[in-house]
C-alpha cells in the first residue's frame, strides 16, 4: 500500500498534496470540517492519515467526504441531519449513516467484552450497511488508529487490537483487500502479543542479511533466464508478514527454523500465457516441490484470487516460494474490491463493480477465518458459497447482544423458537427495540428483540395457520407440531373440531356437509380430519378450499336432478358484470346482492323477471325462499375458466371500541391488497363493542380468507366473518 514517508499533519496539507486526477475533498466540505476540528489537532491528523489510506485504495470523492464529515460530526456530537443541504448529497449522507450504524456494532462488542460471537457481529455489520464503501472507511480508520496506538494506555491498546482481530481483519480478508488485511493483522498482533511479536521480529532480523543476499541472487538469475526465454516479467522479493509466520508455526506445529517459505519471490507478467511460460523457466532452473504447486489461474479461489504458486529447492539446498501472476491479477490481490471502486462518471456502478458487490455479500456465508490455507497471500482458502445471498437473511440481537440470523420474512415468534424451543412454547409477546409488537412482527437487521414468556408452555394452534403469518420458518412450525403431537387424542380431536368450525363459520361454509372433503384429503373419518387440523398436518385453508371444490354442482344436473338443456351447454358463456359463468348461455347475468358470491363459492342461478339470471351462493336464504315459490326458475351455473379479477363481499367485524381500531383495520385491508367499497359502523354504548360492516373487493375465496385472518389478528378484534 502506498504510504508517504512524511505523513501530512493537517487536512489543508493533505488537500494541497492531491495529484492531478486524484479524488479530493469537495471544496465546500474542507473548510467546514477544518473549522469543526480546529480545537482537535490530534483528530485532524488522524483524519488526514485516514484520507491518505483511503486514497491509496482508490476511494472516490463521496467516500472521502463521508469519512471527513463523520469524524467532524462525532467531535461535536451532532447528528447527520445537521448537515446543511448544499454540503452533501444523498450518497454521502447514506455513507455517514452507515458509519453511525457501525458505531452500534462497536457498542454491542464492548458490552459483550469482545471474543465470542464475533462472526455474528461481522455478519450483522454488513447486513445493516447498504453501501460497501462504508466498510472501506471503517478499515482505513481502524488501520490509522492502530498505527497511532503506541501512545495509548496498554489496556486500551489491547482492546483496540482485539477488536481489529475479531472484526476488521476478517472483513478486510473477505473483501480481498490484502494489503490492509496484512497490516491490520501485524499491528493487532504486535499490540496484543508484544513479546511473541518481538521474538519473531528478532528471528527475522538475525537472518535478514543472509536471506536478502540469497533472494537477490535468486532474482538476478531468474530475471536473466526470463529474458533469455523472451518472457517480459518483473521480479521482486515478497515480504513475509510476522502474523502470517506465527499462524503458520501454530498451524503446522513447527519452529521458525523449519519454515521453508521465509524466502519468497513474486513474478509479474503481462498475460496468462506468460505466467505459464515463466513457470516453465522456474521449474527448468530449479527442482520443484510437487506438493507445493497450486494453479489458481485455472482454478481461481472463491474470491476470484488468481495466481500460480510453486516452491523450489534453490542454491545451497534452500527452499524458496514463487508466486507468478499478471499485473491485473496482482492489482486484484493487493486491493481486491477497492481496485474497482470508482463509479462511472454520471452513471451507476459498472458491471465489474456490481459483480464484486454480489460476491462480497456471498462471502458473508463463509465461516472459516483461517484465511491462509497453507499459503501466504493466496486469499480465502475456503468460502462457503450458499445459494442464498445475505439479503435472504436478517441479523437481529438478543437482549445480551448475541446475534441471531433468521430467514428474510422471519417473525419475532421465529426468533423465540430459534433461541430455544421452550422459549418459543412459552412466548406470549415480544418487544423490538423496547416497543411491544405482535408475534407476527417482522424485525429488520440490527433490531434488538426481547421475548416475553409465561410460566408454562402453551403454544397456540393458530400459529400453524399460514395466512396468520406467525411463523415463516419450517423448523419453528415443526417444533409447534411436535408439541401438539404429544397431547392426548381426545384433546386434539376437540380442539381440531373447534378450530375448523370457527374457520368455516367465518367463511360462511358451515352449512355445507364437511364429509365431502374426506375423499379429497384421503381421509376415512371426520375424527381423522379433526386430529390432522389440530396437529397442523392439514390447514383450515386446505379444508375450506377442498370443501368449495367438493360442493360445486355438476354442470349436467340441476339441484333437482334435471339435466341442463343441450342448447345452453353448446352456447359459449357471455361475460357479464366482469365475470364469466359457464352453462348460462347468452342470458343476462348479475351477482345477487343478498349473498355476494365470490369466485370459488358454490353457486346457483335464479331466472328473474326482466333482470336475467341472478347468481346466488348455495345456502342463501333469499334463494331458498324464491325457489320455494318458483322451483322451475332454478338453473345450475358454475364459475368459468377465466375468472374475474375482483369481487365485492360483505364482512362483519366486532371488537372492543378503542382509539385507532378503524385505522388498524383499514391498514390491514390495504396491506393485503383488498379494497374498501363501503363501510358502516355502530357502537354499543353499554358494552363498548364496535360493529363494523365492510364491503370489500377481493380477488377470490383464498384472498378473502387471508384478509379475514389478518383482520382477526388486530388487537381488540373478537370476531371477523363473512355476512350474512
PDB file of N, CA and C in Angstrom, residues 450-515:
ATOM      1  N   UNK A 450     -36.639  -8.740  22.607  1.00  0.00           N
ATOM      2  CA  UNK A 450     -36.836  -9.346  23.928  1.00  0.00           C
ATOM      3  C   UNK A 450     -38.144 -10.126  23.907  1.00  0.00           C
ATOM      4  N   UNK A 451     -38.097 -11.400  24.265  1.00  0.00           N
ATOM      5  CA  UNK A 451     -39.280 -12.258  24.256  1.00  0.00           C
ATOM      6  C   UNK A 451     -39.922 -12.250  25.644  1.00  0.00           C
ATOM      7  N   UNK A 452     -41.227 -12.029  25.678  1.00  0.00           N
ATOM      8  CA  UNK A 452     -41.993 -12.061  26.926  1.00  0.00           C
ATOM      9  C   UNK A 452     -42.601 -13.449  27.055  1.00  0.00           C
ATOM     10  N   UNK A 453     -42.322 -14.125  28.145  1.00  0.00           N
ATOM     11  CA  UNK A 453     -42.740 -15.521  28.295  1.00  0.00           C
ATOM     12  C   UNK A 453     -43.683 -15.705  29.474  1.00  0.00           C
ATOM     13  N   UNK A 454     -44.487 -16.780  29.398  1.00  0.00           N
ATOM     14  CA  UNK A 454     -45.349 -17.200  30.506  1.00  0.00           C
ATOM     15  C   UNK A 454     -44.622 -18.261  31.323  1.00  0.00           C
ATOM     16  N   UNK A 455     -45.176 -18.616  32.470  1.00  0.00           N
ATOM     17  CA  UNK A 455     -44.533 -19.613  33.320  1.00  0.00           C
ATOM     18  C   UNK A 455     -44.631 -21.010  32.725  1.00  0.00           C
ATOM     19  N   UNK A 456     -45.695 -21.285  32.007  1.00  0.00           N
ATOM     20  CA  UNK A 456     -45.893 -22.621  31.446  1.00  0.00           C
ATOM     21  C   UNK A 456     -45.961 -22.549  29.929  1.00  0.00           C
ATOM     22  N   UNK A 457     -45.588 -23.649  29.279  1.00  0.00           N
ATOM     23  CA  UNK A 457     -45.601 -23.723  27.823  1.00  0.00           C
ATOM     24  C   UNK A 457     -47.023 -23.938  27.321  1.00  0.00           C
ATOM     25  N   UNK A 458     -47.437 -23.157  26.347  1.00  0.00           N
ATOM     26  CA  UNK A 458     -48.781 -23.299  25.782  1.00  0.00           C
ATOM     27  C   UNK A 458     -48.826 -22.700  24.381  1.00  0.00           C
ATOM     28  N   UNK A 459     -48.229 -23.371  23.393  1.00  0.00           N
ATOM     29  CA  UNK A 459     -48.322 -22.867  22.015  1.00  0.00           C
ATOM     30  C   UNK A 459     -49.776 -22.804  21.560  1.00  0.00           C
ATOM     31  N   UNK A 460     -50.034 -21.936  20.602  1.00  0.00           N
ATOM     32  CA  UNK A 460     -51.382 -21.810  20.053  1.00  0.00           C
ATOM     33  C   UNK A 460     -51.446 -22.474  18.689  1.00  0.00           C
ATOM     34  N   UNK A 461     -52.587 -23.102  18.431  1.00  0.00           N
ATOM     35  CA  UNK A 461     -52.725 -23.826  17.169  1.00  0.00           C
ATOM     36  C   UNK A 461     -52.783 -22.889  15.970  1.00  0.00           C
ATOM     37  N   UNK A 462     -53.269 -21.675  16.169  1.00  0.00           N
ATOM     38  CA  UNK A 462     -53.341 -20.772  15.017  1.00  0.00           C
ATOM     39  C   UNK A 462     -51.964 -20.270  14.594  1.00  0.00           C
ATOM     40  N   UNK A 463     -50.904 -20.575  15.374  1.00  0.00           N
ATOM     41  CA  UNK A 463     -49.547 -20.277  14.922  1.00  0.00           C
ATOM     42  C   UNK A 463     -49.195 -21.073  13.667  1.00  0.00           C
ATOM     43  N   UNK A 464     -49.863 -22.204  13.478  1.00  0.00           N
ATOM     44  CA  UNK A 464     -49.559 -23.064  12.340  1.00  0.00           C
ATOM     45  C   UNK A 464     -50.281 -22.644  11.068  1.00  0.00           C
ATOM     46  N   UNK A 465     -51.251 -21.746  11.177  1.00  0.00           N
ATOM     47  CA  UNK A 465     -52.014 -21.343  10.006  1.00  0.00           C
ATOM     48  C   UNK A 465     -51.197 -20.352   9.177  1.00  0.00           C
ATOM     49  N   UNK A 466     -50.951 -20.704   7.925  1.00  0.00           N
ATOM     50  CA  UNK A 466     -50.062 -19.900   7.075  1.00  0.00           C
ATOM     51  C   UNK A 466     -50.571 -18.477   6.909  1.00  0.00           C
ATOM     52  N   UNK A 467     -51.903 -18.306   6.749  1.00  0.00           N
ATOM     53  CA  UNK A 467     -52.401 -16.959   6.496  1.00  0.00           C
ATOM     54  C   UNK A 467     -52.334 -16.059   7.722  1.00  0.00           C
ATOM     55  N   UNK A 468     -52.087 -16.635   8.908  1.00  0.00           N
ATOM     56  CA  UNK A 468     -51.898 -15.797  10.090  1.00  0.00           C
ATOM     57  C   UNK A 468     -50.491 -15.214  10.161  1.00  0.00           C
ATOM     58  N   UNK A 469     -49.559 -15.816   9.406  1.00  0.00           N
ATOM     59  CA  UNK A 469     -48.186 -15.301   9.274  1.00  0.00           C
ATOM     60  C   UNK A 469     -47.455 -15.174  10.601  1.00  0.00           C
ATOM     61  N   UNK A 470     -47.677 -16.117  11.511  1.00  0.00           N
ATOM     62  CA  UNK A 470     -46.937 -16.102  12.769  1.00  0.00           C
ATOM     63  C   UNK A 470     -45.540 -16.695  12.604  1.00  0.00           C
ATOM     64  N   UNK A 471     -45.410 -17.703  11.753  1.00  0.00           N
ATOM     65  CA  UNK A 471     -44.137 -18.409  11.595  1.00  0.00           C
ATOM     66  C   UNK A 471     -43.758 -18.483  10.126  1.00  0.00           C
ATOM     67  N   UNK A 472     -42.518 -18.065   9.818  1.00  0.00           N
ATOM     68  CA  UNK A 472     -42.004 -18.177   8.456  1.00  0.00           C
ATOM     69  C   UNK A 472     -41.033 -19.345   8.325  1.00  0.00           C
ATOM     70  N   UNK A 473     -40.546 -19.851   9.444  1.00  0.00           N
ATOM     71  CA  UNK A 473     -39.552 -20.921   9.439  1.00  0.00           C
ATOM     72  C   UNK A 473     -40.218 -22.286   9.571  1.00  0.00           C
ATOM     73  N   UNK A 474     -39.901 -23.189   8.659  1.00  0.00           N
ATOM     74  CA  UNK A 474     -40.450 -24.552   8.742  1.00  0.00           C
ATOM     75  C   UNK A 474     -39.931 -25.263   9.985  1.00  0.00           C
ATOM     76  N   UNK A 475     -38.723 -24.917  10.397  1.00  0.00           N
ATOM     77  CA  UNK A 475     -38.159 -25.521  11.614  1.00  0.00           C
ATOM     78  C   UNK A 475     -38.998 -25.165  12.841  1.00  0.00           C
ATOM     79  N   UNK A 476     -39.420 -23.899  12.928  1.00  0.00           N
ATOM     80  CA  UNK A 476     -40.249 -23.470  14.058  1.00  0.00           C
ATOM     81  C   UNK A 476     -41.624 -24.131  13.997  1.00  0.00           C
ATOM     82  N   UNK A 477     -42.204 -24.237  12.795  1.00  0.00           N
ATOM     83  CA  UNK A 477     -43.510 -24.897  12.671  1.00  0.00           C
ATOM     84  C   UNK A 477     -43.421 -26.366  13.088  1.00  0.00           C
ATOM     85  N   UNK A 478     -42.335 -27.020  12.752  1.00  0.00           N
ATOM     86  CA  UNK A 478     -42.157 -28.421  13.152  1.00  0.00           C
ATOM     87  C   UNK A 478     -42.122 -28.553  14.677  1.00  0.00           C
ATOM     88  N   UNK A 479     -41.535 -27.574  15.348  1.00  0.00           N
ATOM     89  CA  UNK A 479     -41.485 -27.619  16.809  1.00  0.00           C
ATOM     90  C   UNK A 479     -42.882 -27.466  17.408  1.00  0.00           C
ATOM     91  N   UNK A 480     -43.699 -26.614  16.799  1.00  0.00           N
ATOM     92  CA  UNK A 480     -45.071 -26.445  17.293  1.00  0.00           C
ATOM     93  C   UNK A 480     -45.870 -27.724  17.048  1.00  0.00           C
ATOM     94  N   UNK A 481     -45.717 -28.301  15.864  1.00  0.00           N
ATOM     95  CA  UNK A 481     -46.428 -29.551  15.567  1.00  0.00           C
ATOM     96  C   UNK A 481     -46.016 -30.652  16.543  1.00  0.00           C
ATOM     97  N   UNK A 482     -44.729 -30.722  16.837  1.00  0.00           N
ATOM     98  CA  UNK A 482     -44.251 -31.750  17.767  1.00  0.00           C
ATOM     99  C   UNK A 482     -44.899 -31.591  19.140  1.00  0.00           C
ATOM    100  N   UNK A 483     -45.121 -30.334  19.549  1.00  0.00           N
ATOM    101  CA  UNK A 483     -45.788 -30.095  20.840  1.00  0.00           C
ATOM    102  C   UNK A 483     -47.192 -30.686  20.837  1.00  0.00           C
ATOM    103  N   UNK A 484     -47.943 -30.404  19.793  1.00  0.00           N
ATOM    104  CA  UNK A 484     -49.319 -30.883  19.744  1.00  0.00           C
ATOM    105  C   UNK A 484     -49.403 -32.392  19.524  1.00  0.00           C
ATOM    106  N   UNK A 485     -48.408 -32.973  18.885  1.00  0.00           N
ATOM    107  CA  UNK A 485     -48.393 -34.427  18.715  1.00  0.00           C
ATOM    108  C   UNK A 485     -48.326 -35.145  20.066  1.00  0.00           C
ATOM    109  N   UNK A 486     -47.743 -34.478  21.047  1.00  0.00           N
ATOM    110  CA  UNK A 486     -47.602 -35.113  22.360  1.00  0.00           C
ATOM    111  C   UNK A 486     -48.891 -35.047  23.180  1.00  0.00           C
ATOM    112  N   UNK A 487     -49.852 -34.246  22.759  1.00  0.00           N
ATOM    113  CA  UNK A 487     -51.103 -34.142  23.504  1.00  0.00           C
ATOM    114  C   UNK A 487     -51.946 -35.400  23.314  1.00  0.00           C
ATOM    115  N   UNK A 488     -52.910 -35.589  24.189  1.00  0.00           N
ATOM    116  CA  UNK A 488     -53.754 -36.785  24.100  1.00  0.00           C
ATOM    117  C   UNK A 488     -54.742 -36.654  22.942  1.00  0.00           C
ATOM    118  N   UNK A 489     -55.228 -37.794  22.468  1.00  0.00           N
ATOM    119  CA  UNK A 489     -56.091 -37.857  21.290  1.00  0.00           C
ATOM    120  C   UNK A 489     -57.398 -37.090  21.499  1.00  0.00           C
ATOM    121  N   UNK A 490     -57.972 -37.193  22.679  1.00  0.00           N
ATOM    122  CA  UNK A 490     -59.263 -36.549  22.936  1.00  0.00           C
ATOM    123  C   UNK A 490     -59.154 -35.038  22.828  1.00  0.00           C
ATOM    124  N   UNK A 491     -58.102 -34.488  23.385  1.00  0.00           N
ATOM    125  CA  UNK A 491     -57.917 -33.041  23.335  1.00  0.00           C
ATOM    126  C   UNK A 491     -57.668 -32.585  21.898  1.00  0.00           C
ATOM    127  N   UNK A 492     -56.854 -33.319  21.152  1.00  0.00           N
ATOM    128  CA  UNK A 492     -56.608 -32.965  19.753  1.00  0.00           C
ATOM    129  C   UNK A 492     -57.898 -33.009  18.941  1.00  0.00           C
ATOM    130  N   UNK A 493     -58.719 -34.015  19.207  1.00  0.00           N
ATOM    131  CA  UNK A 493     -59.978 -34.159  18.478  1.00  0.00           C
ATOM    132  C   UNK A 493     -60.888 -32.968  18.742  1.00  0.00           C
ATOM    133  N   UNK A 494     -61.010 -32.584  20.000  1.00  0.00           N
ATOM    134  CA  UNK A 494     -61.891 -31.485  20.386  1.00  0.00           C
ATOM    135  C   UNK A 494     -61.396 -30.143  19.848  1.00  0.00           C
ATOM    136  N   UNK A 495     -60.108 -29.882  20.026  1.00  0.00           N
ATOM    137  CA  UNK A 495     -59.581 -28.581  19.607  1.00  0.00           C
ATOM    138  C   UNK A 495     -59.518 -28.468  18.093  1.00  0.00           C
ATOM    139  N   UNK A 496     -59.255 -29.582  17.396  1.00  0.00           N
ATOM    140  CA  UNK A 496     -59.261 -29.549  15.941  1.00  0.00           C
ATOM    141  C   UNK A 496     -60.643 -29.229  15.400  1.00  0.00           C
ATOM    142  N   UNK A 497     -61.671 -29.815  16.016  1.00  0.00           N
ATOM    143  CA  UNK A 497     -63.049 -29.550  15.580  1.00  0.00           C
ATOM    144  C   UNK A 497     -63.419 -28.090  15.820  1.00  0.00           C
ATOM    145  N   UNK A 498     -63.066 -27.571  16.999  1.00  0.00           N
ATOM    146  CA  UNK A 498     -63.373 -26.179  17.300  1.00  0.00           C
ATOM    147  C   UNK A 498     -62.668 -25.233  16.325  1.00  0.00           C
ATOM    148  N   UNK A 499     -61.406 -25.519  16.037  1.00  0.00           N
ATOM    149  CA  UNK A 499     -60.629 -24.677  15.142  1.00  0.00           C
ATOM    150  C   UNK A 499     -61.241 -24.658  13.746  1.00  0.00           C
ATOM    151  N   UNK A 500     -61.620 -25.833  13.248  1.00  0.00           N
ATOM    152  CA  UNK A 500     -62.197 -25.926  11.910  1.00  0.00           C
ATOM    153  C   UNK A 500     -63.585 -25.294  11.857  1.00  0.00           C
ATOM    154  N   UNK A 501     -64.387 -25.510  12.887  1.00  0.00           N
ATOM    155  CA  UNK A 501     -65.729 -24.922  12.913  1.00  0.00           C
ATOM    156  C   UNK A 501     -65.665 -23.400  12.878  1.00  0.00           C
ATOM    157  N   UNK A 502     -64.741 -22.830  13.631  1.00  0.00           N
ATOM    158  CA  UNK A 502     -64.616 -21.368  13.644  1.00  0.00           C
ATOM    159  C   UNK A 502     -64.230 -20.830  12.266  1.00  0.00           C
ATOM    160  N   UNK A 503     -63.304 -21.520  11.612  1.00  0.00           N
ATOM    161  CA  UNK A 503     -62.853 -21.044  10.310  1.00  0.00           C
ATOM    162  C   UNK A 503     -63.954 -21.166   9.261  1.00  0.00           C
ATOM    163  N   UNK A 504     -64.669 -22.282   9.262  1.00  0.00           N
ATOM    164  CA  UNK A 504     -65.731 -22.467   8.271  1.00  0.00           C
ATOM    165  C   UNK A 504     -66.883 -21.487   8.506  1.00  0.00           C
ATOM    166  N   UNK A 505     -67.163 -21.198   9.773  1.00  0.00           N
ATOM    167  CA  UNK A 505     -68.207 -20.217  10.072  1.00  0.00           C
ATOM    168  C   UNK A 505     -67.789 -18.830   9.606  1.00  0.00           C
ATOM    169  N   UNK A 506     -66.539 -18.506   9.802  1.00  0.00           N
ATOM    170  CA  UNK A 506     -66.043 -17.200   9.398  1.00  0.00           C
ATOM    171  C   UNK A 506     -66.135 -17.023   7.884  1.00  0.00           C
ATOM    172  N   UNK A 507     -65.956 -18.132   7.141  1.00  0.00           N
ATOM    173  CA  UNK A 507     -66.007 -18.070   5.681  1.00  0.00           C
ATOM    174  C   UNK A 507     -67.388 -18.413   5.130  1.00  0.00           C
ATOM    175  N   UNK A 508     -68.381 -18.547   6.027  1.00  0.00           N
ATOM    176  CA  UNK A 508     -69.761 -18.852   5.624  1.00  0.00           C
ATOM    177  C   UNK A 508     -69.853 -20.188   4.893  1.00  0.00           C
ATOM    178  N   UNK A 509     -69.097 -21.172   5.366  1.00  0.00           N
ATOM    179  CA  UNK A 509     -69.128 -22.515   4.774  1.00  0.00           C
ATOM    180  C   UNK A 509     -69.682 -23.559   5.740  1.00  0.00           C
ATOM    181  N   UNK A 510     -70.169 -23.107   6.883  1.00  0.00           N
ATOM    182  CA  UNK A 510     -70.532 -24.049   7.940  1.00  0.00           C
ATOM    183  C   UNK A 510     -71.787 -24.854   7.625  1.00  0.00           C
ATOM    184  N   UNK A 511     -72.561 -24.427   6.625  1.00  0.00           N
ATOM    185  CA  UNK A 511     -73.785 -25.165   6.303  1.00  0.00           C
ATOM    186  C   UNK A 511     -73.545 -26.294   5.293  1.00  0.00           C
ATOM    187  N   UNK A 512     -72.341 -26.405   4.762  1.00  0.00           N
ATOM    188  CA  UNK A 512     -72.018 -27.445   3.785  1.00  0.00           C
ATOM    189  C   UNK A 512     -71.523 -28.683   4.511  1.00  0.00           C
ATOM    190  N   UNK A 513     -71.927 -29.854   4.026  1.00  0.00           N
ATOM    191  CA  UNK A 513     -71.542 -31.119   4.644  1.00  0.00           C
ATOM    192  C   UNK A 513     -70.026 -31.295   4.563  1.00  0.00           C
ATOM    193  N   UNK A 514     -69.378 -31.308   5.715  1.00  0.00           N
ATOM    194  CA  UNK A 514     -67.920 -31.354   5.749  1.00  0.00           C
ATOM    195  C   UNK A 514     -67.356 -32.703   5.302  1.00  0.00           C
ATOM    196  N   UNK A 515     -68.181 -33.737   5.345  1.00  0.00           N
ATOM    197  CA  UNK A 515     -67.690 -35.053   4.928  1.00  0.00           C
ATOM    198  C   UNK A 515     -67.345 -35.101   3.442  1.00  0.00           C
TER     199      UNK A 515
END
